[in-house]
mmCIF file of C-alpha atoms in Angstrom:
data_model
loop_
_atom_site.group_PDB
_atom_site.id
_atom_site.type_symbol
_atom_site.label_atom_id
_atom_site.label_comp_id
_atom_site.label_asym_id
_atom_site.label_seq_id
_atom_site.Cartn_x
_atom_site.Cartn_y
_atom_site.Cartn_z
ATOM 1 C CA MET A 1 127.816 67.647 113.621
ATOM 2 C CA PHE A 2 127.621 68.412 116.939
ATOM 3 C CA ASP A 3 125.317 67.191 119.758
ATOM 4 C CA ARG A 4 122.891 69.833 121.277
ATOM 5 C CA PRO A 5 122.285 69.425 125.152
ATOM 6 C CA ASP A 6 118.531 69.112 126.497
ATOM 7 C CA SER A 7 118.859 72.589 127.990
ATOM 8 C CA GLY A 8 120.572 75.453 129.496
ATOM 9 C CA GLU A 9 122.924 75.751 126.674
ATOM 10 C CA ARG A 10 125.845 78.365 127.497
ATOM 11 C CA ALA A 11 126.092 80.554 124.308
ATOM 12 C CA ILE A 12 129.239 83.025 123.317
ATOM 13 C CA LEU A 13 127.768 86.235 121.330
ATOM 14 C CA VAL A 14 129.472 87.889 118.510
ATOM 15 C CA HIS A 15 128.695 91.175 117.546
ATOM 16 C CA ILE A 16 131.002 93.219 114.928
ATOM 17 C CA SER A 17 130.087 96.599 114.172
ATOM 18 C CA PHE A 18 130.674 98.133 110.375
ATOM 19 C CA ARG A 19 129.672 101.128 108.960
ATOM 20 C CA TYR A 20 126.900 100.046 107.219
ATOM 21 C CA ASP A 21 123.677 98.699 108.173
ATOM 22 C CA GLN A 22 124.187 98.005 111.878
ATOM 23 C CA GLU A 23 122.463 95.171 113.761
ATOM 24 C CA ASN A 24 121.390 95.713 117.649
ATOM 25 C CA LEU A 25 123.223 94.018 120.032
ATOM 26 C CA ALA A 26 120.612 94.172 122.677
ATOM 27 C CA GLU A 27 118.283 92.367 120.141
ATOM 28 C CA LEU A 28 120.903 89.423 119.820
ATOM 29 C CA LYS A 29 120.754 89.327 123.776
ATOM 30 C CA GLU A 30 117.098 88.797 123.521
ATOM 31 C CA LEU A 31 117.025 86.548 120.631
ATOM 32 C CA ALA A 32 119.566 84.024 122.561
ATOM 33 C CA LYS A 33 117.337 84.450 125.668
ATOM 34 C CA SER A 34 114.055 83.634 123.404
ATOM 35 C CA ALA A 35 116.066 80.539 121.969
ATOM 36 C CA ALA A 36 116.737 79.135 125.454
ATOM 37 C CA THR A 37 120.120 79.809 125.711
ATOM 38 C CA ASN A 38 122.393 81.473 128.386
ATOM 39 C CA PRO A 39 124.618 84.060 127.191
ATOM 40 C CA VAL A 40 127.756 83.885 129.071
ATOM 41 C CA TYR A 41 130.303 85.763 127.197
ATOM 42 C CA VAL A 42 130.012 88.758 124.297
ATOM 43 C CA VAL A 43 132.727 89.412 121.197
ATOM 44 C CA THR A 44 132.333 92.545 120.184
ATOM 45 C CA GLY A 45 134.781 94.473 117.493
ATOM 46 C CA ASN A 46 135.018 96.935 114.635
ATOM 47 C CA ARG A 47 135.463 96.048 110.956
ATOM 48 C CA GLN A 48 135.476 97.521 107.514
ATOM 49 C CA ARG A 49 133.982 94.402 105.935
ATOM 50 C CA PRO A 50 133.691 90.871 106.912
ATOM 51 C CA ASP A 51 137.013 88.387 106.802
ATOM 52 C CA SER A 52 136.134 85.943 103.546
ATOM 53 C CA LYS A 53 137.122 82.940 105.381
ATOM 54 C CA TYR A 54 136.111 83.575 109.464
ATOM 55 C CA PHE A 55 134.088 86.582 109.139
ATOM 56 C CA ILE A 56 136.090 87.930 112.127
ATOM 57 C CA GLY A 57 139.649 88.976 112.232
ATOM 58 C CA LYS A 58 142.253 86.592 113.382
ATOM 59 C CA GLY A 59 142.426 88.483 117.022
ATOM 60 C CA LYS A 60 139.057 87.981 117.683
ATOM 61 C CA LEU A 61 138.846 84.558 116.427
ATOM 62 C CA ASP A 62 141.513 83.521 119.146
ATOM 63 C CA GLU A 63 139.618 85.712 121.688
ATOM 64 C CA LEU A 64 136.248 83.688 120.693
ATOM 65 C CA LYS A 65 138.136 80.415 120.991
ATOM 66 C CA LEU A 66 139.587 81.194 124.485
ATOM 67 C CA ALA A 67 136.173 82.099 125.458
ATOM 68 C CA VAL A 68 134.734 78.982 124.277
ATOM 69 C CA GLU A 69 137.206 76.872 126.432
ATOM 70 C CA GLU A 70 137.040 79.327 129.382
ATOM 71 C CA TYR A 71 133.269 79.201 129.541
ATOM 72 C CA GLU A 72 132.912 75.765 128.081
ATOM 73 C CA ALA A 73 130.383 76.988 125.645
ATOM 74 C CA HIS A 74 127.874 74.822 123.598
ATOM 75 C CA VAL A 75 127.311 77.410 120.924
ATOM 76 C CA VAL A 76 128.676 80.562 119.162
ATOM 77 C CA LEU A 77 125.908 82.916 117.956
ATOM 78 C CA PHE A 78 126.680 85.798 115.505
ATOM 79 C CA ASN A 79 124.642 88.733 115.244
ATOM 80 C CA HIS A 80 125.061 88.387 111.742
ATOM 81 C CA PRO A 81 124.357 86.293 108.385
ATOM 82 C CA LEU A 82 127.305 83.926 107.481
ATOM 83 C CA SER A 83 128.054 81.997 104.426
ATOM 84 C CA PRO A 84 127.950 78.333 104.575
ATOM 85 C CA SER A 85 131.824 78.361 104.253
ATOM 86 C CA GLN A 86 132.320 80.741 106.944
ATOM 87 C CA GLU A 87 130.259 78.854 109.072
ATOM 88 C CA ARG A 88 131.988 75.470 108.547
ATOM 89 C CA ASN A 89 135.364 77.273 108.751
ATOM 90 C CA LEU A 90 134.430 78.632 112.147
ATOM 91 C CA GLU A 91 133.029 75.259 113.716
ATOM 92 C CA GLY A 92 136.490 73.352 112.534
ATOM 93 C CA PHE A 93 138.322 75.961 114.396
ATOM 94 C CA LEU A 94 136.238 76.540 117.357
ATOM 95 C CA GLY A 95 134.931 72.690 117.888
ATOM 96 C CA VAL A 96 131.356 73.753 118.612
ATOM 97 C CA ARG A 97 128.273 74.652 116.881
ATOM 98 C CA VAL A 98 128.055 78.016 115.261
ATOM 99 C CA VAL A 99 124.786 79.518 114.456
ATOM 100 C CA ASP A 100 124.166 82.948 112.419
ATOM 101 C CA ARG A 101 121.276 85.683 112.847
ATOM 102 C CA ASN A 102 119.069 83.448 110.209
ATOM 103 C CA GLY A 103 119.561 80.282 111.765
ATOM 104 C CA LEU A 104 118.873 81.662 115.316
ATOM 105 C CA ILE A 105 115.481 82.997 113.873
ATOM 106 C CA LEU A 106 114.470 80.189 112.600
ATOM 107 C CA ASP A 107 115.662 78.084 115.741
ATOM 108 C CA ILE A 108 113.065 80.522 117.629
ATOM 109 C CA PHE A 109 110.324 79.875 114.903
ATOM 110 C CA ALA A 110 110.551 76.313 115.276
ATOM 111 C CA GLN A 111 110.342 76.091 118.998
ATOM 112 C CA ARG A 112 107.308 78.411 119.173
ATOM 113 C CA ALA A 113 104.974 77.121 115.982
ATOM 114 C CA GLN A 114 102.065 75.390 117.352
ATOM 115 C CA SER A 115 99.800 75.032 114.378
ATOM 116 C CA PHE A 116 99.826 72.369 111.609
ATOM 117 C CA GLU A 117 100.706 75.372 109.063
ATOM 118 C CA GLY A 118 103.443 77.289 111.304
ATOM 119 C CA LYS A 119 105.160 73.624 111.787
ATOM 120 C CA LEU A 120 105.183 73.350 107.862
ATOM 121 C CA GLN A 121 106.285 77.172 107.260
ATOM 122 C CA VAL A 122 109.129 76.693 109.813
ATOM 123 C CA GLU A 123 110.184 73.247 108.399
ATOM 124 C CA LEU A 124 110.236 74.931 104.944
ATOM 125 C CA ALA A 125 112.351 77.754 106.024
ATOM 126 C CA GLN A 126 114.741 75.612 107.697
ATOM 127 C CA LEU A 127 114.902 73.260 105.002
ATOM 128 C CA LYS A 128 115.756 75.597 102.155
ATOM 129 C CA HIS A 129 118.145 77.194 105.013
ATOM 130 C CA LEU A 130 119.901 73.709 105.726
ATOM 131 C CA SER A 131 120.082 73.070 101.619
ATOM 132 C CA THR A 132 123.069 75.927 101.399
ATOM 133 C CA ARG A 133 124.781 74.073 104.733
ATOM 134 C CA LEU A 134 124.000 70.313 103.811
ATOM 135 C CA VAL A 135 127.941 69.645 103.625
ATOM 136 C CA ARG A 136 127.917 70.159 107.163
ATOM 137 C CA GLY A 137 126.385 66.858 108.047
ATOM 138 C CA TRP A 138 128.836 64.672 106.629
ATOM 139 C CA THR A 139 132.054 65.908 107.610
ATOM 140 C CA HIS A 140 132.977 62.471 108.821
ATOM 141 C CA LEU A 141 132.817 61.059 105.224
ATOM 142 C CA GLU A 142 135.112 61.475 102.371
ATOM 143 C CA ARG A 143 134.214 64.168 99.731
ATOM 144 C CA GLN A 144 136.781 63.652 97.204
ATOM 145 C CA LYS A 145 136.455 65.068 93.773
ATOM 146 C CA GLY A 146 138.430 63.591 90.927
ATOM 147 C CA GLY A 147 139.009 60.829 88.258
ATOM 148 C CA ILE A 148 137.769 57.474 88.446
ATOM 149 C CA GLY A 149 138.507 55.597 91.869
ATOM 150 C CA LEU A 150 138.813 58.792 93.318
ATOM 151 C CA ARG A 151 135.003 59.490 94.482
ATOM 152 C CA GLY A 152 134.367 58.671 97.793
ATOM 153 C CA PRO A 153 131.161 57.564 99.655
ATOM 154 C CA GLY A 154 130.624 61.070 100.965
ATOM 155 C CA GLU A 155 129.655 62.622 97.332
ATOM 156 C CA THR A 156 127.404 59.727 96.887
ATOM 157 C CA GLN A 157 125.375 60.167 100.399
ATOM 158 C CA LEU A 158 125.508 64.010 99.880
ATOM 159 C CA GLU A 159 123.936 63.625 96.364
ATOM 160 C CA THR A 160 121.207 61.384 97.906
ATOM 161 C CA ASP A 161 120.699 63.417 100.908
ATOM 162 C CA ARG A 162 120.061 66.569 98.697
ATOM 163 C CA ARG A 163 117.222 64.693 96.822
ATOM 164 C CA LEU A 164 115.552 63.555 99.609
ATOM 165 C CA LEU A 165 115.834 67.140 100.787
ATOM 166 C CA ALA A 166 114.533 68.445 97.620
ATOM 167 C CA GLY A 167 111.727 65.980 97.752
ATOM 168 C CA ARG A 168 110.767 66.921 101.141
ATOM 169 C CA ILE A 169 110.729 70.610 100.419
ATOM 170 C CA LYS A 170 108.271 70.225 97.563
ATOM 171 C CA GLN A 171 106.038 67.761 99.533
ATOM 172 C CA ILE A 172 105.517 70.848 102.282
ATOM 173 C CA GLN A 173 105.314 73.369 99.575
ATOM 174 C CA GLN A 174 102.309 71.201 98.033
ATOM 175 C CA ARG A 175 100.887 70.914 101.654
ATOM 176 C CA LEU A 176 101.028 74.602 102.018
ATOM 177 C CA ASP A 177 99.544 75.286 99.153
ATOM 178 C CA LYS A 178 96.385 73.649 99.770
ATOM 179 C CA VAL A 179 96.538 75.782 102.943
ATOM 180 C CA GLU A 180 96.821 78.854 100.938
ATOM 181 C CA LYS A 181 93.838 77.687 98.908
ATOM 182 C CA GLN A 182 91.888 77.567 102.106
ATOM 183 C CA ARG A 183 92.997 81.063 103.441
ATOM 184 C CA HIS A 184 91.976 82.350 99.997
ATOM 185 C CA GLN A 185 88.535 80.938 100.110
ATOM 186 C CA GLY A 186 88.214 82.670 103.546
ATOM 187 C CA ARG A 187 89.360 85.987 102.547
ATOM 188 C CA SER A 188 87.289 85.713 99.301
ATOM 189 C CA GLN A 189 83.901 85.052 101.588
ATOM 190 C CA ARG A 190 84.770 87.720 103.902
ATOM 191 C CA LYS A 191 85.093 90.097 100.670
ATOM 192 C CA LYS A 192 81.820 88.734 99.133
ATOM 193 C CA SER A 193 80.241 89.613 102.699
ATOM 194 C CA GLU A 194 81.909 92.873 102.719
ATOM 195 C CA VAL A 195 83.300 92.065 106.418
ATOM 196 C CA PRO A 196 86.596 94.134 106.423
ATOM 197 C CA THR A 197 89.514 92.761 107.598
ATOM 198 C CA VAL A 198 91.775 94.653 109.898
ATOM 199 C CA SER A 199 95.605 93.299 110.537
ATOM 200 C CA LEU A 200 97.826 94.066 113.715
ATOM 201 C CA VAL A 201 101.383 94.391 112.547
ATOM 202 C CA GLY A 202 104.556 95.343 114.284
ATOM 203 C CA TYR A 203 108.092 94.635 115.606
ATOM 204 C CA THR A 204 107.856 91.699 117.614
ATOM 205 C CA ASN A 205 107.382 92.207 121.122
ATOM 206 C CA ALA A 206 105.446 95.624 120.495
ATOM 207 C CA GLY A 207 102.412 94.110 122.135
ATOM 208 C CA LYS A 208 100.501 93.039 119.084
ATOM 209 C CA SER A 209 98.904 89.842 120.835
ATOM 210 C CA THR A 210 98.236 91.681 124.541
ATOM 211 C CA LEU A 211 96.222 94.516 122.244
ATOM 212 C CA PHE A 212 94.427 91.382 120.296
ATOM 213 C CA ASN A 213 93.514 89.784 123.360
ATOM 214 C CA THR A 214 92.410 93.516 125.065
ATOM 215 C CA LEU A 215 89.703 93.853 122.064
ATOM 216 C CA THR A 216 88.584 90.211 121.196
ATOM 217 C CA GLY A 217 88.742 88.480 124.759
ATOM 218 C CA ALA A 218 90.943 85.772 122.921
ATOM 219 C CA GLU A 219 93.306 84.514 125.058
ATOM 220 C CA ILE A 220 96.654 84.190 122.839
ATOM 221 C CA TYR A 221 99.906 83.276 124.720
ATOM 222 C CA VAL A 222 101.667 86.499 125.612
ATOM 223 C CA ALA A 223 105.100 87.060 126.929
ATOM 224 C CA ASP A 224 107.726 89.440 127.157
ATOM 225 C CA GLN A 225 109.899 87.664 124.741
ATOM 226 C CA LEU A 226 110.887 88.013 120.807
ATOM 227 C CA PHE A 227 108.330 85.953 118.483
ATOM 228 C CA ALA A 228 106.165 84.789 121.840
ATOM 229 C CA THR A 229 103.518 83.934 119.253
ATOM 230 C CA LEU A 230 103.835 83.048 115.488
ATOM 231 C CA ASP A 231 100.556 81.458 114.335
ATOM 232 C CA PRO A 232 97.974 83.643 112.940
ATOM 233 C CA THR A 233 94.886 84.125 114.671
ATOM 234 C CA LEU A 234 91.563 85.881 113.116
ATOM 235 C CA ARG A 235 88.055 86.728 115.091
ATOM 236 C CA GLY A 236 85.198 88.478 114.463
ATOM 237 C CA TYR A 237 84.686 91.492 116.219
ATOM 238 C CA SER A 238 81.424 93.930 116.362
ATOM 239 C CA LEU A 239 81.709 97.991 116.471
ATOM 240 C CA SER A 240 79.630 99.844 118.494
ATOM 241 C CA ASN A 241 77.690 100.685 115.468
ATOM 242 C CA ASN A 242 76.824 97.195 114.411
ATOM 243 C CA THR A 243 79.483 96.857 111.615
ATOM 244 C CA ASP A 244 81.143 93.660 111.705
ATOM 245 C CA ILE A 245 84.961 93.204 111.202
ATOM 246 C CA VAL A 246 87.643 90.560 111.416
ATOM 247 C CA LEU A 247 90.791 91.366 113.548
ATOM 248 C CA ALA A 248 94.084 89.277 112.213
ATOM 249 C CA ASP A 249 96.946 88.866 114.731
ATOM 250 C CA THR A 250 100.020 88.567 112.463
ATOM 251 C CA VAL A 251 103.628 87.156 113.218
ATOM 252 C CA GLY A 252 105.983 89.897 114.440
ATOM 253 C CA PHE A 253 108.524 91.670 112.120
ATOM 254 C CA ILE A 254 112.191 91.825 113.197
ATOM 255 C CA ARG A 255 115.043 93.862 111.151
ATOM 256 C CA HIS A 256 116.448 91.751 108.632
ATOM 257 C CA LEU A 257 113.958 88.930 108.827
ATOM 258 C CA PRO A 258 115.238 86.083 106.978
ATOM 259 C CA HIS A 259 113.783 85.719 103.448
ATOM 260 C CA GLU A 260 113.546 82.197 104.126
ATOM 261 C CA LEU A 261 110.788 82.971 106.451
ATOM 262 C CA ILE A 262 109.186 85.670 104.444
ATOM 263 C CA ALA A 263 108.668 82.784 101.580
ATOM 264 C CA ALA A 264 107.496 80.353 103.915
ATOM 265 C CA PHE A 265 105.113 82.484 105.761
ATOM 266 C CA LYS A 266 103.643 84.360 102.508
ATOM 267 C CA SER A 267 100.184 82.744 103.054
ATOM 268 C CA THR A 268 100.360 84.247 106.870
ATOM 269 C CA LEU A 269 101.704 87.667 105.926
ATOM 270 C CA GLN A 270 99.042 87.584 103.081
ATOM 271 C CA GLU A 271 96.427 88.375 105.840
ATOM 272 C CA ALA A 272 98.141 92.167 106.160
ATOM 273 C CA SER A 273 98.743 92.506 102.454
ATOM 274 C CA GLU A 274 95.095 91.872 101.640
ATOM 275 C CA ALA A 275 93.646 93.713 104.685
ATOM 276 C CA GLU A 276 91.436 97.173 104.601
ATOM 277 C CA LEU A 277 93.174 98.618 107.485
ATOM 278 C CA LEU A 278 96.442 97.843 109.142
ATOM 279 C CA LEU A 279 97.081 98.985 112.879
ATOM 280 C CA HIS A 280 100.882 99.185 113.339
ATOM 281 C CA VAL A 281 101.578 98.696 116.959
ATOM 282 C CA VAL A 282 104.672 100.455 118.536
ATOM 283 C CA ASP A 283 106.695 99.988 121.520
ATOM 284 C CA SER A 284 106.283 103.635 122.264
ATOM 285 C CA ASN A 285 109.012 103.270 125.344
ATOM 286 C CA ALA A 286 111.506 101.847 122.600
ATOM 287 C CA GLU A 287 114.776 103.778 122.682
ATOM 288 C CA ASP A 288 115.133 102.906 118.760
ATOM 289 C CA ARG A 289 111.567 103.544 117.993
ATOM 290 C CA ASP A 290 111.764 105.482 114.943
ATOM 291 C CA GLU A 291 114.569 102.728 113.399
ATOM 292 C CA ILE A 292 112.159 100.076 114.723
ATOM 293 C CA MET A 293 109.222 101.635 112.586
ATOM 294 C CA ARG A 294 111.552 102.072 109.597
ATOM 295 C CA GLN A 295 112.310 98.020 109.791
ATOM 296 C CA VAL A 296 108.507 97.386 110.020
ATOM 297 C CA TYR A 297 107.879 99.661 106.750
ATOM 298 C CA LEU A 298 110.499 97.565 104.799
ATOM 299 C CA VAL A 299 109.010 94.401 105.673
ATOM 300 C CA LEU A 300 105.253 95.845 104.679
ATOM 301 C CA GLU A 301 106.887 97.094 101.214
ATOM 302 C CA GLU A 302 108.514 93.510 100.755
ATOM 303 C CA ILE A 303 105.073 91.716 101.594
ATOM 304 C CA GLY A 304 103.297 94.313 99.217
ATOM 305 C CA ALA A 305 101.547 95.714 102.064
ATOM 306 C CA ASP A 306 102.901 99.185 102.050
ATOM 307 C CA LYS A 307 100.075 101.173 99.998
ATOM 308 C CA ILE A 308 97.183 99.759 102.492
ATOM 309 C CA ARG A 309 95.957 102.519 104.672
ATOM 310 C CA ARG A 310 97.925 102.297 108.130
ATOM 311 C CA ILE A 311 97.268 103.957 111.475
ATOM 312 C CA GLU A 312 99.876 103.562 114.200
ATOM 313 C CA ILE A 313 99.129 102.307 117.650
ATOM 314 C CA PHE A 314 101.470 103.860 120.024
ATOM 315 C CA ASN A 315 101.407 101.426 122.840
ATOM 316 C CA LYS A 316 102.753 101.021 126.552
ATOM 317 C CA ILE A 317 102.326 104.390 127.200
ATOM 318 C CA ASP A 318 101.740 103.724 131.103
ATOM 319 C CA LEU A 319 105.490 103.261 130.869
ATOM 320 C CA LEU A 320 106.089 106.871 129.735
ATOM 321 C CA ASP A 321 105.871 110.007 132.078
ATOM 322 C CA ASN A 322 103.336 112.482 131.339
ATOM 323 C CA VAL A 323 101.594 110.756 128.424
ATOM 324 C CA GLN A 324 97.857 110.786 128.157
ATOM 325 C CA PRO A 325 95.802 108.476 125.878
ATOM 326 C CA HIS A 326 95.020 110.678 122.958
ATOM 327 C CA ILE A 327 94.443 110.601 118.985
ATOM 328 C CA ASP A 328 96.795 112.583 116.543
ATOM 329 C CA ARG A 329 95.061 113.466 113.333
ATOM 330 C CA ASP A 330 95.998 115.253 110.167
ATOM 331 C CA ASP A 331 95.223 118.235 108.838
ATOM 332 C CA ALA A 332 92.054 116.836 107.463
ATOM 333 C CA GLY A 333 90.685 115.314 110.652
ATOM 334 C CA ASN A 334 91.720 111.721 109.696
ATOM 335 C CA ALA A 335 93.293 109.464 112.526
ATOM 336 C CA ILE A 336 96.888 108.619 112.355
ATOM 337 C CA ARG A 337 98.264 107.600 115.355
ATOM 338 C CA ILE A 338 96.512 106.436 118.683
ATOM 339 C CA TRP A 339 98.361 106.459 122.151
ATOM 340 C CA LEU A 340 97.218 103.949 124.350
ATOM 341 C CA SER A 341 98.388 100.906 126.717
ATOM 342 C CA ALA A 342 97.103 97.463 125.542
ATOM 343 C CA GLU A 343 98.428 96.119 129.110
ATOM 344 C CA THR A 344 96.178 98.592 131.315
ATOM 345 C CA GLY A 345 93.544 98.850 128.489
ATOM 346 C CA VAL A 346 93.889 103.095 128.906
ATOM 347 C CA GLY A 347 92.987 104.890 125.857
ATOM 348 C CA ILE A 348 91.398 101.284 124.448
ATOM 349 C CA GLU A 349 88.246 103.670 123.612
ATOM 350 C CA LEU A 350 89.847 105.812 121.684
ATOM 351 C CA LEU A 351 90.798 103.129 119.353
ATOM 352 C CA TYR A 352 87.079 101.872 119.090
ATOM 353 C CA GLN A 353 85.866 105.413 118.302
ATOM 354 C CA VAL A 354 88.285 105.377 115.285
ATOM 355 C CA LEU A 355 87.388 102.150 114.137
ATOM 356 C CA SER A 356 83.973 102.962 114.420
ATOM 357 C CA GLU A 357 84.414 105.999 112.550
ATOM 358 C CA LEU A 358 85.936 104.266 109.704
ATOM 359 C CA PHE A 359 83.548 101.015 109.510
ATOM 360 C CA SER A 360 80.224 102.175 109.311
ATOM 361 C CA SER A 361 77.455 99.658 108.558
ATOM 362 C CA SER A 362 75.671 100.799 105.245
ATOM 363 C CA LYS A 363 74.058 97.077 104.716
ATOM 364 C CA VAL A 364 70.404 96.350 104.323
ATOM 365 C CA ARG A 365 68.374 93.013 103.974
ATOM 366 C CA LYS A 366 66.186 92.553 100.856
ATOM 367 C CA ARG A 367 63.876 89.553 99.603
ATOM 368 C CA CYS A 368 64.149 89.501 95.649
ATOM 369 C CA HIS A 369 62.775 87.181 93.265
ATOM 370 C CA LEU A 370 64.874 86.160 90.639
ATOM 371 C CA GLN A 371 63.421 84.395 87.415
ATOM 372 C CA ALA A 372 65.042 81.358 85.887
ATOM 373 C CA ASN A 373 66.578 83.426 82.924
ATOM 374 C CA GLN A 374 67.957 86.074 85.193
ATOM 375 C CA GLY A 375 71.372 84.438 85.888
ATOM 376 C CA ASP A 376 73.306 87.110 85.051
ATOM 377 C CA ILE A 377 71.992 89.338 87.781
ATOM 378 C CA ARG A 378 72.236 86.021 90.452
ATOM 379 C CA ALA A 379 75.745 85.815 89.358
ATOM 380 C CA LYS A 380 76.634 89.522 90.240
ATOM 381 C CA LEU A 381 74.390 89.248 93.358
ATOM 382 C CA CYS A 382 76.888 86.249 94.378
ATOM 383 C CA ALA A 383 79.602 88.330 93.604
ATOM 384 C CA CYS A 384 79.035 91.444 96.066
ATOM 385 C CA ALA A 385 76.086 90.423 98.529
ATOM 386 C CA GLN A 386 76.004 87.703 101.087
ATOM 387 C CA ILE A 387 72.829 85.118 100.533
ATOM 388 C CA LEU A 388 71.317 84.211 103.407
ATOM 389 C CA GLU A 389 68.163 82.062 102.014
ATOM 390 C CA GLU A 390 67.112 80.482 99.117
ATOM 391 C CA THR A 391 64.477 78.401 97.603
ATOM 392 C CA ILE A 392 63.505 77.307 94.071
ATOM 393 C CA ASP A 393 60.116 76.716 92.611
ATOM 394 C CA GLU A 394 59.103 74.436 89.924
ATOM 395 C CA PHE A 395 59.402 76.936 87.352
ATOM 396 C CA GLY A 396 63.083 77.598 88.080
ATOM 397 C CA ASP A 397 62.506 80.970 89.768
ATOM 398 C CA SER A 398 64.316 81.620 93.005
ATOM 399 C CA GLU A 399 63.305 83.242 96.075
ATOM 400 C CA LEU A 400 66.540 84.850 97.869
ATOM 401 C CA VAL A 401 66.883 86.801 101.157
ATOM 402 C CA ILE A 402 69.852 88.733 100.658
ATOM 403 C CA GLU A 403 72.589 91.322 102.691
ATOM 404 C CA ILE A 404 73.665 93.764 100.481
ATOM 405 C CA ASP A 405 75.462 97.246 100.893
ATOM 406 C CA VAL A 406 73.361 100.395 99.634
ATOM 407 C CA LYS A 407 75.903 101.282 97.335
ATOM 408 C CA HIS A 408 75.026 97.983 95.150
ATOM 409 C CA LEU A 409 71.110 98.267 95.268
ATOM 410 C CA GLY A 410 71.099 99.356 91.707
ATOM 411 C CA LEU A 411 71.677 95.602 90.976
ATOM 412 C CA LEU A 412 68.142 94.903 92.147
ATOM 413 C CA SER A 413 66.234 97.581 90.017
ATOM 414 C CA SER A 414 64.961 94.785 87.628
ATOM 415 C CA VAL A 415 64.103 92.451 90.280
ATOM 416 C CA VAL A 416 60.949 92.403 92.583
ATOM 417 C CA THR A 417 62.222 93.457 96.115
ATOM 418 C CA GLU A 418 60.794 93.588 99.371
ATOM 419 C CA GLU A 419 62.720 95.302 102.479
ATOM 420 C CA LEU A 420 63.330 93.289 105.406
#
């Protein structure tokens, strides 16, 4: 293992172009800065396919070695996923730590997680990622394999460490399962009271948290960097027509988001997959805007949120020339895109307007009397109405004050009701 300096790590970036599924070099630089490293040199090149041993060819490997020595780099960051063996071979040849794209994103998440749940999710993702690379930590011990008398202490230590790792993963998963149950109860309560959830989704650094703060008055940390905030935040919000909704700010997406993170953040991302509406926040000033949007759609499909109604929020129009806030609608008159600036507040009133159009209040309050033998009606009311008050007399009859949507009023046809 290699020691990590307290701050100011000098990093060499490696970006290789292939014919398929290109990564973005500018994004790698942003990721490196977000991880608190100082990129001092970039190695670029073209290949038909990755080298099985070092990922890069001999010429680029020598160039990388010279750059590490010349700039006294602490770490080499690859803009690609590496296999465990490739990572080990590169570290052995270069003599410094090598981190692939997935490991870099995991490191940023580990730095940014603040809540108890967020820290558990990141640790789970890191441990799953580490489990395939565990052999790196024991390069100072023998790892001989063979007959009697040839098994060194490294194998025993490695097996022990694997068991400890598996135990820790199981323990974290159990804790996250409890958190998931709590989140599920919260979502069930919101559905019972018929309070719709609107989730903000989008590429990292598109301005989701800024928009969330503008709408709700919250004070979520905002910065011009990738993955500035990780922990989901929910806030109640009242529209102009007195309809209550819940706004949810979710973790930002990125192209090729590591599968370990998608699995670990399942409960967090479920806020998006179970929402009534998704506000897809887009950086309208981004050069590769269309590609970024496509990557968000791929993540939404992976978490099962691709069928939910979606409105695009083209943010940061203050950075565009001659673009005024406006609403784009389809042939049926439904809003499909809103152009605004969360930073300056220009066009925010258009979002208020669209949300009020989509969520109009149709709830009424009723006082009803249920006899002791009307348990079936009570069960249905508990499923679709919010019980505000309840008293039970000596005969077992119940006096209820409920809030219910007008479309469910048919349930009250057989009970005594009074308008409130």
